[in-house]
mmCIF file of C-alpha atoms in Angstrom:
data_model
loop_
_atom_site.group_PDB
_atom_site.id
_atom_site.type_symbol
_atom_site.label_atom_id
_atom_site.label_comp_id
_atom_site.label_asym_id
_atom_site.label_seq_id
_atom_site.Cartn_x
_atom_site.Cartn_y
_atom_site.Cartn_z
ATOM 1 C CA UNK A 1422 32.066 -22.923 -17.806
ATOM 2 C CA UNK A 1423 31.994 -18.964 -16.475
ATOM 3 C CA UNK A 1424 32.805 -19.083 -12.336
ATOM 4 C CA UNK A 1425 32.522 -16.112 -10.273
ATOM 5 C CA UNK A 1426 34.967 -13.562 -9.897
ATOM 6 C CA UNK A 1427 35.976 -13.165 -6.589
ATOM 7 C CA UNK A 1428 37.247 -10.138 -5.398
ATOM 8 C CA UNK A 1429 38.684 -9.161 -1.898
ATOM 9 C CA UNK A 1430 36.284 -6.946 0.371
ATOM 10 C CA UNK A 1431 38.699 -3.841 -0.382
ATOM 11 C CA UNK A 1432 38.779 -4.285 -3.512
ATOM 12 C CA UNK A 1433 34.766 -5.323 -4.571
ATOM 13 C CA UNK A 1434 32.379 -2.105 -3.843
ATOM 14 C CA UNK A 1435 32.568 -0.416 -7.283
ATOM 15 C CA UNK A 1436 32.215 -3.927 -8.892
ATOM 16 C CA UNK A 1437 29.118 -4.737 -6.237
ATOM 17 C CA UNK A 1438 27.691 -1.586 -6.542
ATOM 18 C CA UNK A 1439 27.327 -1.684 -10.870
ATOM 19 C CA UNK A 1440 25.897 -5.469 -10.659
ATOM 20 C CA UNK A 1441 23.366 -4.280 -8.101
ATOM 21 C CA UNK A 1442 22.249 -1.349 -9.861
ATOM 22 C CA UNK A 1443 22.283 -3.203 -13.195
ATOM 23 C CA UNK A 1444 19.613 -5.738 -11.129
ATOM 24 C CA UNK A 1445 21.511 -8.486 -10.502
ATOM 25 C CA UNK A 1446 22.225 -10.757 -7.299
ATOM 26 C CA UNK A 1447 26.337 -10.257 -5.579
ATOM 27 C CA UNK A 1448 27.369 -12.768 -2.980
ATOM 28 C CA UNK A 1449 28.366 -10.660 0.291
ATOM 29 C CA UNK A 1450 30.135 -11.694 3.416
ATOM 30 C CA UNK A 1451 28.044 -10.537 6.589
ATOM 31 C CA UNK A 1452 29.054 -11.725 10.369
ATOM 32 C CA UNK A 1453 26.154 -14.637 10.229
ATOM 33 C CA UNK A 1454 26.598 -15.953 6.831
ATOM 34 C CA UNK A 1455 27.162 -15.038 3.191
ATOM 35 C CA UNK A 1456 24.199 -13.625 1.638
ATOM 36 C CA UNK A 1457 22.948 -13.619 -1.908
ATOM 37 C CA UNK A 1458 21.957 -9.985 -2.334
ATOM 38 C CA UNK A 1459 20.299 -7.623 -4.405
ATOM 39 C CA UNK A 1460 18.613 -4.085 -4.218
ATOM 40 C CA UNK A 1461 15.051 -4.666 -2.188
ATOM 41 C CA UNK A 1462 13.510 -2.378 -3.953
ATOM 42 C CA UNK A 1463 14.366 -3.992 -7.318
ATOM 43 C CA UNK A 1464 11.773 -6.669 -8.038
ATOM 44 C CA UNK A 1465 14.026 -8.329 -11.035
ATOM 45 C CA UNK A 1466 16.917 -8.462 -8.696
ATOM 46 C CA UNK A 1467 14.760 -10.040 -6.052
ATOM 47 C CA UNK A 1468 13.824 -12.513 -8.832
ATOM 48 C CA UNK A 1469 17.126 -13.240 -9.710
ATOM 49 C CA UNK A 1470 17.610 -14.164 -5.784
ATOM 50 C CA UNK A 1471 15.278 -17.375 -6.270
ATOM 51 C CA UNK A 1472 16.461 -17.799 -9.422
ATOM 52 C CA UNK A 1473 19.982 -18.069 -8.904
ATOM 53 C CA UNK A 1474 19.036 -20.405 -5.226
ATOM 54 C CA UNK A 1475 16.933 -22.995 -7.402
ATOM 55 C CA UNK A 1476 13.948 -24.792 -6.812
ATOM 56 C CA UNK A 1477 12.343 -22.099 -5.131
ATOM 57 C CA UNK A 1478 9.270 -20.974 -3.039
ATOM 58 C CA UNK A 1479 8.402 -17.392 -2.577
ATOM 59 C CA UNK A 1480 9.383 -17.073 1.218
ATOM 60 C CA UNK A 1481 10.074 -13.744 2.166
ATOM 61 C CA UNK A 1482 13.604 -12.341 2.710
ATOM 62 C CA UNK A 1483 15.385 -10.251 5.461
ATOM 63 C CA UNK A 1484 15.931 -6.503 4.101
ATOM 64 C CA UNK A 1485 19.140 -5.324 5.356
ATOM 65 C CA UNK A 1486 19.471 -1.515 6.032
ATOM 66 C CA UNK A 1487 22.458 0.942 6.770
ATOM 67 C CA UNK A 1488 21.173 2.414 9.673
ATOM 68 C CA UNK A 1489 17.868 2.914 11.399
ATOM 69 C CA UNK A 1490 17.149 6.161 9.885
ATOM 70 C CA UNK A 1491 16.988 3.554 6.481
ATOM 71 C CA UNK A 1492 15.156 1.175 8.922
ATOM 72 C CA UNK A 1493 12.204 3.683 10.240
ATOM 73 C CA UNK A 1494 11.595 4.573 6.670
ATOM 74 C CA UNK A 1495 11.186 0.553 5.970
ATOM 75 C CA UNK A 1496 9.052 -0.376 9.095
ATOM 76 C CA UNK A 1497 7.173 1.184 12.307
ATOM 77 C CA UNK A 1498 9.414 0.993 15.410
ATOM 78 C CA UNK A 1499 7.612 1.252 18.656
ATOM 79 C CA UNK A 1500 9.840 2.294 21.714
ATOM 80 C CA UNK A 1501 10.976 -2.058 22.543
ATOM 81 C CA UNK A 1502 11.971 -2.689 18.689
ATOM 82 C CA UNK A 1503 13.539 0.542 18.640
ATOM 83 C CA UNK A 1504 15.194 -0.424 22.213
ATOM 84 C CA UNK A 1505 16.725 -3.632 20.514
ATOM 85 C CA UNK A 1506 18.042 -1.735 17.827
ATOM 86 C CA UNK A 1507 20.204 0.073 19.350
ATOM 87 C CA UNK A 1508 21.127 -2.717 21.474
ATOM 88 C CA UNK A 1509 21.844 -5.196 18.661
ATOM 89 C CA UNK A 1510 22.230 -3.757 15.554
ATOM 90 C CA UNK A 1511 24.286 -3.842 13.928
ATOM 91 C CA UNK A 1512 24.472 -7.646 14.669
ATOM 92 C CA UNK A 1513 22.844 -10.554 13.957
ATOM 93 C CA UNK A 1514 19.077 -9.988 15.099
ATOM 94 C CA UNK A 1515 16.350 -9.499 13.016
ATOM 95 C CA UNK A 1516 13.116 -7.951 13.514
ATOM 96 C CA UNK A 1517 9.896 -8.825 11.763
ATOM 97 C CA UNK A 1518 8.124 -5.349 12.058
ATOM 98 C CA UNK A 1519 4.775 -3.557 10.234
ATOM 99 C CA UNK A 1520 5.789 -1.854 7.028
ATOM 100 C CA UNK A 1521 5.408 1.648 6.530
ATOM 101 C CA UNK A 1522 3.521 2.247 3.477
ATOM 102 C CA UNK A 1523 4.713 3.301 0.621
ATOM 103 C CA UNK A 1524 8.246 2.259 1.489
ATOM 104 C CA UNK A 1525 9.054 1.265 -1.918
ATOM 105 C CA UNK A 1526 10.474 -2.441 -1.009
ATOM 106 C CA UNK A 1527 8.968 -5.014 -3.885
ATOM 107 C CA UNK A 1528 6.848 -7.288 -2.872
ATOM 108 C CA UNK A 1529 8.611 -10.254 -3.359
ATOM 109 C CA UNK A 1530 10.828 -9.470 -0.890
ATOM 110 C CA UNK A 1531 7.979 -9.747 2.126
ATOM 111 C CA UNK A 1532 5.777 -12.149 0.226
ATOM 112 C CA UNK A 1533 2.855 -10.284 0.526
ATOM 113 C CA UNK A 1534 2.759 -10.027 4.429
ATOM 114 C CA UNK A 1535 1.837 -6.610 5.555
ATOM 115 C CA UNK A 1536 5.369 -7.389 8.009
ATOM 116 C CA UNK A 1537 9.223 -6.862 6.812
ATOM 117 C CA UNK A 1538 12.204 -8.329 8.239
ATOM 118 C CA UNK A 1539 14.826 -6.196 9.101
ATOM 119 C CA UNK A 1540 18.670 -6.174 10.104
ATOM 120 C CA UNK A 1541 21.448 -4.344 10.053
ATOM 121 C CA UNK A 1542 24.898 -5.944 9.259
ATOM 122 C CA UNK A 1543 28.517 -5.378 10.022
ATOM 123 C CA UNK A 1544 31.401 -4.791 7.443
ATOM 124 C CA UNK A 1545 31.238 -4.709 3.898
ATOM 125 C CA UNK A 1546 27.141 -5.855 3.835
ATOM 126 C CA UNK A 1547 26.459 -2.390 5.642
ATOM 127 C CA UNK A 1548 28.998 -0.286 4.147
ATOM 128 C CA UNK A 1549 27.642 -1.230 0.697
ATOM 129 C CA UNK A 1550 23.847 -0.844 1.756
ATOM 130 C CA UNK A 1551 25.503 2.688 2.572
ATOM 131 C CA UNK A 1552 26.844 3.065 -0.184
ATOM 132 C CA UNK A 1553 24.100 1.577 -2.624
ATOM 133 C CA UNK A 1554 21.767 4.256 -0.397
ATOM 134 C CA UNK A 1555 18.710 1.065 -0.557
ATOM 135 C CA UNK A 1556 18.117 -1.740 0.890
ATOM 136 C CA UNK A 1557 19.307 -4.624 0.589
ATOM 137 C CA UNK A 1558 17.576 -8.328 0.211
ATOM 138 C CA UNK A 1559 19.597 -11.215 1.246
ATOM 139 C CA UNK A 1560 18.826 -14.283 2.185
ATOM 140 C CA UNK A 1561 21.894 -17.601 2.712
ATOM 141 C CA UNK A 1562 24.473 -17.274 -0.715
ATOM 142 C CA UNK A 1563 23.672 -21.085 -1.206
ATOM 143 C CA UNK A 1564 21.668 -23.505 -3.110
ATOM 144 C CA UNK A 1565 18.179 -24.015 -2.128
ATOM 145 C CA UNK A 1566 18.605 -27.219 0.623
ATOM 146 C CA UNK A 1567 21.983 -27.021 0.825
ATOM 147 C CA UNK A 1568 24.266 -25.839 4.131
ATOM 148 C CA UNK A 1569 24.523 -22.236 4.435
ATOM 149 C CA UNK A 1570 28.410 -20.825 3.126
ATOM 150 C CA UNK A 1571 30.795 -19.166 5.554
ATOM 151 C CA UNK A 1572 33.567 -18.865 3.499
ATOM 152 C CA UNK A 1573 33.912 -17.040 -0.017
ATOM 153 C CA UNK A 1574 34.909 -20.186 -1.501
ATOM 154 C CA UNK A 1575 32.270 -22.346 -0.181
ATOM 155 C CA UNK A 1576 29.587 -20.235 -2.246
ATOM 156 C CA UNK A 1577 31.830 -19.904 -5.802
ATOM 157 C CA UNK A 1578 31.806 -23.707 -4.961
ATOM 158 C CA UNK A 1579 28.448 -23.814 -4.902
ATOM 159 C CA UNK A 1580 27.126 -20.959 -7.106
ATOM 160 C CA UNK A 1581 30.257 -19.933 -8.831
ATOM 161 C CA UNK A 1582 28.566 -20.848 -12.421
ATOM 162 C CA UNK A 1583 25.387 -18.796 -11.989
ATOM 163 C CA UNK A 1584 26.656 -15.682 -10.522
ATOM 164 C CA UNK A 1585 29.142 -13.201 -11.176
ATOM 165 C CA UNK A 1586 30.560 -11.999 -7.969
ATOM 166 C CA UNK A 1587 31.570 -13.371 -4.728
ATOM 167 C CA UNK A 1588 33.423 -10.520 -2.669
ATOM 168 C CA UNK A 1589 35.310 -12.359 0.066
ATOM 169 C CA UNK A 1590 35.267 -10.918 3.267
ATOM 170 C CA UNK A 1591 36.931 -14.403 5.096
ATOM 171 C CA UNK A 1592 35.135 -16.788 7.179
ATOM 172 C CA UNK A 1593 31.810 -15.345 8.982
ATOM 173 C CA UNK A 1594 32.629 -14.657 11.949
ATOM 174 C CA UNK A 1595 29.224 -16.071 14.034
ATOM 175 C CA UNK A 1596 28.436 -18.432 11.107
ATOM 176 C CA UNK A 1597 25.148 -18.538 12.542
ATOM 177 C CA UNK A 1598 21.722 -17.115 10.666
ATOM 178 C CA UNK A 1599 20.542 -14.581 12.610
ATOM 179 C CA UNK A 1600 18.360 -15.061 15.844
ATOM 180 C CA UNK A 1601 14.317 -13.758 14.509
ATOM 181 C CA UNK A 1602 11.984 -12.267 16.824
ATOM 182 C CA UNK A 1603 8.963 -10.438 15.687
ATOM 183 C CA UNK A 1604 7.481 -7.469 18.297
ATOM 184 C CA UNK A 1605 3.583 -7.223 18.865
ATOM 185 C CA UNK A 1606 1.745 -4.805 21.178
ATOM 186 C CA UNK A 1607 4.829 -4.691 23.145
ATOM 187 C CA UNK A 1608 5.592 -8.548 23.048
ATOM 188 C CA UNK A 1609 7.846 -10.519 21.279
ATOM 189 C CA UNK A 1610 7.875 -13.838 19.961
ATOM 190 C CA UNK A 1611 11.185 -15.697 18.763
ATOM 191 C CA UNK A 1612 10.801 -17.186 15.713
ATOM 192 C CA UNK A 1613 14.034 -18.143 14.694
ATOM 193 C CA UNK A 1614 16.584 -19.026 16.755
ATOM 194 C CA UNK A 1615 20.253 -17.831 15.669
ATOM 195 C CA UNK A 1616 23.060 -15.549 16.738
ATOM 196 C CA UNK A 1617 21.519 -14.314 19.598
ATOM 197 C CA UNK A 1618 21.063 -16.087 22.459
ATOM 198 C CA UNK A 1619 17.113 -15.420 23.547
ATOM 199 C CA UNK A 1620 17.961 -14.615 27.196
ATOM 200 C CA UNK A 1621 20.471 -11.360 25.614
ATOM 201 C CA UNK A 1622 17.394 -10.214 24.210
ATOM 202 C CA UNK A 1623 15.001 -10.809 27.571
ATOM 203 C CA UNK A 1624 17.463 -9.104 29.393
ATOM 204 C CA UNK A 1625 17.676 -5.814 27.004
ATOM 205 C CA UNK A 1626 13.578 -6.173 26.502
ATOM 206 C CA UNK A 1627 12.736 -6.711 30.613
ATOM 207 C CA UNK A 1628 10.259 -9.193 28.778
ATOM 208 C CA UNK A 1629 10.154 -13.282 27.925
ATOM 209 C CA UNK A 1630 10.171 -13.940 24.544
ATOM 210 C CA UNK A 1631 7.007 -16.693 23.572
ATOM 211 C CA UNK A 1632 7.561 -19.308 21.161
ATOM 212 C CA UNK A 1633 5.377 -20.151 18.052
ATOM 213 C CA UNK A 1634 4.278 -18.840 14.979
ATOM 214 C CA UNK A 1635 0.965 -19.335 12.855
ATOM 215 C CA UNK A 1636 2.087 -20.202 9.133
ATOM 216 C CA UNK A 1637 4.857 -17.912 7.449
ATOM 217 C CA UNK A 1638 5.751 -14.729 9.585
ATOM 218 C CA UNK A 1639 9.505 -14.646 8.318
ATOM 219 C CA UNK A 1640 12.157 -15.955 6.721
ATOM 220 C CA UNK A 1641 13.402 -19.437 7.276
ATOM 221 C CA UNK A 1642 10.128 -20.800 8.354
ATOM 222 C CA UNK A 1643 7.163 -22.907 6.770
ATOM 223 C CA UNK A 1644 6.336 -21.678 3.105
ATOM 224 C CA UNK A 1645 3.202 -20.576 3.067
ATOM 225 C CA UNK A 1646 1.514 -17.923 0.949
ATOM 226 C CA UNK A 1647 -0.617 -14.644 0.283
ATOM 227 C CA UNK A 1648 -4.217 -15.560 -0.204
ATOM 228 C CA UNK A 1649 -6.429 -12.928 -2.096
ATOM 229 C CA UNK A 1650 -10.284 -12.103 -0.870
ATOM 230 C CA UNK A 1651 -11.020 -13.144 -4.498
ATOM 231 C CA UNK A 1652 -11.052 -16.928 -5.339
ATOM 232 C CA UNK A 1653 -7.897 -18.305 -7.945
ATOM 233 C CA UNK A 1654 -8.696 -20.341 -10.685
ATOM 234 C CA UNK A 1655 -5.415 -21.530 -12.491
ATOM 235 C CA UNK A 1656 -4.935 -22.549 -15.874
ATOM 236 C CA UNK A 1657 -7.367 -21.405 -17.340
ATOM 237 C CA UNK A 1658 -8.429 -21.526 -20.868
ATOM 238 C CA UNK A 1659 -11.305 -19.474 -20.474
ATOM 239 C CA UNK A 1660 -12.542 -16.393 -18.794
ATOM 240 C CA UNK A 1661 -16.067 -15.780 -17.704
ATOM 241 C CA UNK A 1662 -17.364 -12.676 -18.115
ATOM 242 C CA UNK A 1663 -16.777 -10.218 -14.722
ATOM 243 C CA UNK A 1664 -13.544 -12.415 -13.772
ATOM 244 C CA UNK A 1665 -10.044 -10.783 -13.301
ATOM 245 C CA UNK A 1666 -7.109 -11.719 -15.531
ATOM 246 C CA UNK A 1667 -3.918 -12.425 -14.627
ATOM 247 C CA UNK A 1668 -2.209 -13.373 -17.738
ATOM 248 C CA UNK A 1669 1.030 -14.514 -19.182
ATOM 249 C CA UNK A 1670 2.961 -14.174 -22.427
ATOM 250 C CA UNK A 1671 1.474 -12.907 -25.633
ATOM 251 C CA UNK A 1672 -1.318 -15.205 -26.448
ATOM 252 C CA UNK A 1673 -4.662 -14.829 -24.494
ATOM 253 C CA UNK A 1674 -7.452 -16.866 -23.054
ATOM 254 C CA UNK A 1675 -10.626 -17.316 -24.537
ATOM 255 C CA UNK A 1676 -13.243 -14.932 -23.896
ATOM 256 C CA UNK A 1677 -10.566 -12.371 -22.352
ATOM 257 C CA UNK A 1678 -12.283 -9.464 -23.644
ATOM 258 C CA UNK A 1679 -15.251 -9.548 -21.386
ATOM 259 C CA UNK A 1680 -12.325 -9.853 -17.903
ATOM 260 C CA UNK A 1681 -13.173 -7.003 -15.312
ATOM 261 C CA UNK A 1682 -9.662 -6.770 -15.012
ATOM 262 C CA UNK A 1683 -6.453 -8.002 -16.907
ATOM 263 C CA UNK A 1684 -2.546 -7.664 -15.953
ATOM 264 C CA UNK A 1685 -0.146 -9.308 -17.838
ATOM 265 C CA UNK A 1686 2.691 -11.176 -15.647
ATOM 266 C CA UNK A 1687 4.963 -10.825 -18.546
ATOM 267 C CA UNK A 1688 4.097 -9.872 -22.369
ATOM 268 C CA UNK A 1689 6.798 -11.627 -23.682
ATOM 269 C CA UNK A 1690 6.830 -14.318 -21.722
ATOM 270 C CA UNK A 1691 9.609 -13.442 -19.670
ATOM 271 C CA UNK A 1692 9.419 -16.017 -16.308
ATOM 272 C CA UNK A 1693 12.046 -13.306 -14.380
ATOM 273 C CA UNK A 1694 10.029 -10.487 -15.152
ATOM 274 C CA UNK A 1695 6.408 -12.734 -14.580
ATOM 275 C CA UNK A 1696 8.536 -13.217 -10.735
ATOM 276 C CA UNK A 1697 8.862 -9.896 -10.365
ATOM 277 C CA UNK A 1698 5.264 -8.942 -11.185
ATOM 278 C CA UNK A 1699 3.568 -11.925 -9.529
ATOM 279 C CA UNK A 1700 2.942 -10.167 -5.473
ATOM 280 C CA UNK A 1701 1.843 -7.144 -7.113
ATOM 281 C CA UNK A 1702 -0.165 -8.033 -9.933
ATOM 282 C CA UNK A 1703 -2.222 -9.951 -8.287
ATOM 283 C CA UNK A 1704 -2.934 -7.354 -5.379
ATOM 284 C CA UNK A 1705 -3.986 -5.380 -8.185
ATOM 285 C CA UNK A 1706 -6.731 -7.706 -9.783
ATOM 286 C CA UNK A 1707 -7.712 -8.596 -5.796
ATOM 287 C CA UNK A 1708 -8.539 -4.601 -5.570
ATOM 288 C CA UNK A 1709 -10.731 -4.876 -8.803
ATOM 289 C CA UNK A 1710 -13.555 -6.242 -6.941
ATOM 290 C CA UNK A 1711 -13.688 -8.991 -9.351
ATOM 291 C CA UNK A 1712 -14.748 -12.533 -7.101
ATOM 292 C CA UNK A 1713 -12.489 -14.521 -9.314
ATOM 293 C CA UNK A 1714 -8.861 -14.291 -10.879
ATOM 294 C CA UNK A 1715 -8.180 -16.323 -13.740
ATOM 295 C CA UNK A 1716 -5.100 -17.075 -14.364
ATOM 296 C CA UNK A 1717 -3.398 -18.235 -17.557
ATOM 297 C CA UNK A 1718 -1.238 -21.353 -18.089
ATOM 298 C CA UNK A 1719 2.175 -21.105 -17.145
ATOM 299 C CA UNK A 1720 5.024 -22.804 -17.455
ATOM 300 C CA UNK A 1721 6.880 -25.142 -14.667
ATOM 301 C CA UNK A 1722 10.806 -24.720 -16.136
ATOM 302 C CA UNK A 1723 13.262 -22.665 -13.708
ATOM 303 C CA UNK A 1724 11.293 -20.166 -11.811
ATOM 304 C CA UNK A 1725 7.504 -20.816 -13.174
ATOM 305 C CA UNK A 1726 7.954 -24.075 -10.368
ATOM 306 C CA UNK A 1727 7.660 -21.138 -7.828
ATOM 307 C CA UNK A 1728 5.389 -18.879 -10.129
ATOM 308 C CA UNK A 1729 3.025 -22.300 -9.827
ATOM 309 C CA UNK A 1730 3.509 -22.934 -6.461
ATOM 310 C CA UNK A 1731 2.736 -19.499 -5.447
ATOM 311 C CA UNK A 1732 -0.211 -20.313 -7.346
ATOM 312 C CA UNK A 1733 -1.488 -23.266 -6.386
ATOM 313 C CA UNK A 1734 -1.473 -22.067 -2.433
ATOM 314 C CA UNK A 1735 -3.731 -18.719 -3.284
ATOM 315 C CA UNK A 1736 -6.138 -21.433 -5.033
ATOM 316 C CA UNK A 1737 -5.966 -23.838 -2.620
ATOM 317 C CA UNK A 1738 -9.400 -23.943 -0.541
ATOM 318 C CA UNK A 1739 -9.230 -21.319 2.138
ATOM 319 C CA UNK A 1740 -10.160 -24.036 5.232
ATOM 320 C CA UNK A 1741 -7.504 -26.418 3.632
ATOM 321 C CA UNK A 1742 -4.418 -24.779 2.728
ATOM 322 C CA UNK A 1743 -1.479 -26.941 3.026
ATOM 323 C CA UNK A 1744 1.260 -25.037 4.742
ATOM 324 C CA UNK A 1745 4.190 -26.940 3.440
ATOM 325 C CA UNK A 1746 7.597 -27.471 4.463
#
């Protein structure tokens, strides 16, 4: 069975840099915990994220950035978020800010939300983001459930077979996940406690932070999903005339002809690829003005469990939606 190389933090940036240009995931050591990283703005490296975690649903991930220059092209910093930043970063506190359009991060990385979360690491995570000249996405370098790693060989234990690089930095030194707190109209709300204590941040922000969050607003937090003004109709064998399309593989629904729209997750049938397309192909039909999106059968193996799930939650009736754990 292939394991992991590991490599030494001196000795892993070339090797880092060619897997995450060739779109694939590299475990990383940051001060919280080891992340499983690949370029944000690379939505088959993103796939390969929840790929590689297992079992997953499409929460959204923390982009990590170099500096804030990379930041303020990512998000809109008012004059508090900005005031943290340069309090706290880098450092384990994340901000959930708006995006800036056109900022090229893929949307699986925010899930859809018109918000990004941001940080900015220590070490090797930020000298590589430097180097790499992106962002990059990164959520815990373990399996989906399991206890976050702080050690190199604690993720080759537990990933070593589906990766192929695990640069060892040592043990994390606050082996924490970052402390989350997103920044409103001048307010902030915590929601995430981690490597921050909340009164560092009240003190910097001359402001309490409020508890509480409605559904998903960040990473590490109840899995719920973008819902398009259209209605969803999954699995469908059929397309009425005027409906949207959202298909998948090479063989089409009946009556596909007469769909007012049609994007194709994945022509061959590709379940990485259908990941990577899923957030934005489905914008797309929502803009068509079409009041339905049909949307072919597709598998449940590896990541068509969170292709479905996705799914299911934009179809789900918009007064019932179950906003699951």
């Amino acid at each position: 069975m292939r394991v992991a190389e590991i490599l030494a933090a001196g000795e892993a940036m070339e090797r880092a840099l060619a897997l995450l240009e060739g779109g694939d995931v590299v475990a990383i050591p940051t001060e919280t915990v080891y992340g499983l990283a690949a370029d944000a703005t690379n939505g088959v490296g993103v796939a390969r994220i929840f790929e590689v975690k297992g079992r997953p649903r499409f929460n959204p991930l923390i982009a990590h950035v170099a500096d804030l220059a990379m930041a303020e092209h990512i998000a809109l910093f008012d004059s508090l978020s900005k005031r943290l930043a340069q309090t706290f970063w880098p450092g384990p506190l994340t901000m959930v800010l708006p995006q800036r359009p056109g900022n090229g991060i893929h949307p699986l990385v925010t899930a859809g939300l018109d918000t990004i979360a941001l940080r900015m690491p220590k070490g090797f995570g930020g000298e590589l983001i430097a180097r790499l000249g992106r962002p990059l996405a990164a959520p815990s370098a373990n399996s989906s459930g399991k206890i976050s790693a702080t050690t190199a060989k604690a993720v080759a234990a537990d990933l070593g077979a589906k990766i192929k690089l695990v640069v060892d930095g040592g043990a994390t030194s606050v082996g924490l996940e970052s402390t989350i707190v997103k920044i409103e109209g001048g307010k902030l709300r915590l929601l995430r406690p981690g490597g921050i204590a909340a009164e560092e941040i009240e003190a910097v922000a001359g402001t309490t932070l409020s508890r509480g969050a409605t559904g998903i607003e960040a990473p590490g937090m109840l899995a719920s999903h973008y819902a398009p003004g259209a209605a969803v109709r999954v699995n469908a064998a059929k397309v009425a005339k005027g409906e949207a399309l959202l298909a998948f593989g090479p063989r089409r629904a009946e009556g596909w002809q007469g769909a007012a729209a049609l994007r194709n997750l994945s022509e061959t049938g590709d379940l990485r690829e259908a990941a990577a397309n899923l957030f934005a192909h489905m914008q797309d039909l929502d803009r068509s003005g079409a009041k339905t999106i049909a949307v072919e059968p597709i598998p449940f193996d590896g990541l068509g469990e969170a292709i479905n799930d996705r799914l299911s939650r934009a179809a789900a009736p918009r007064d019932k939606i179950d906003w699951a754990p």
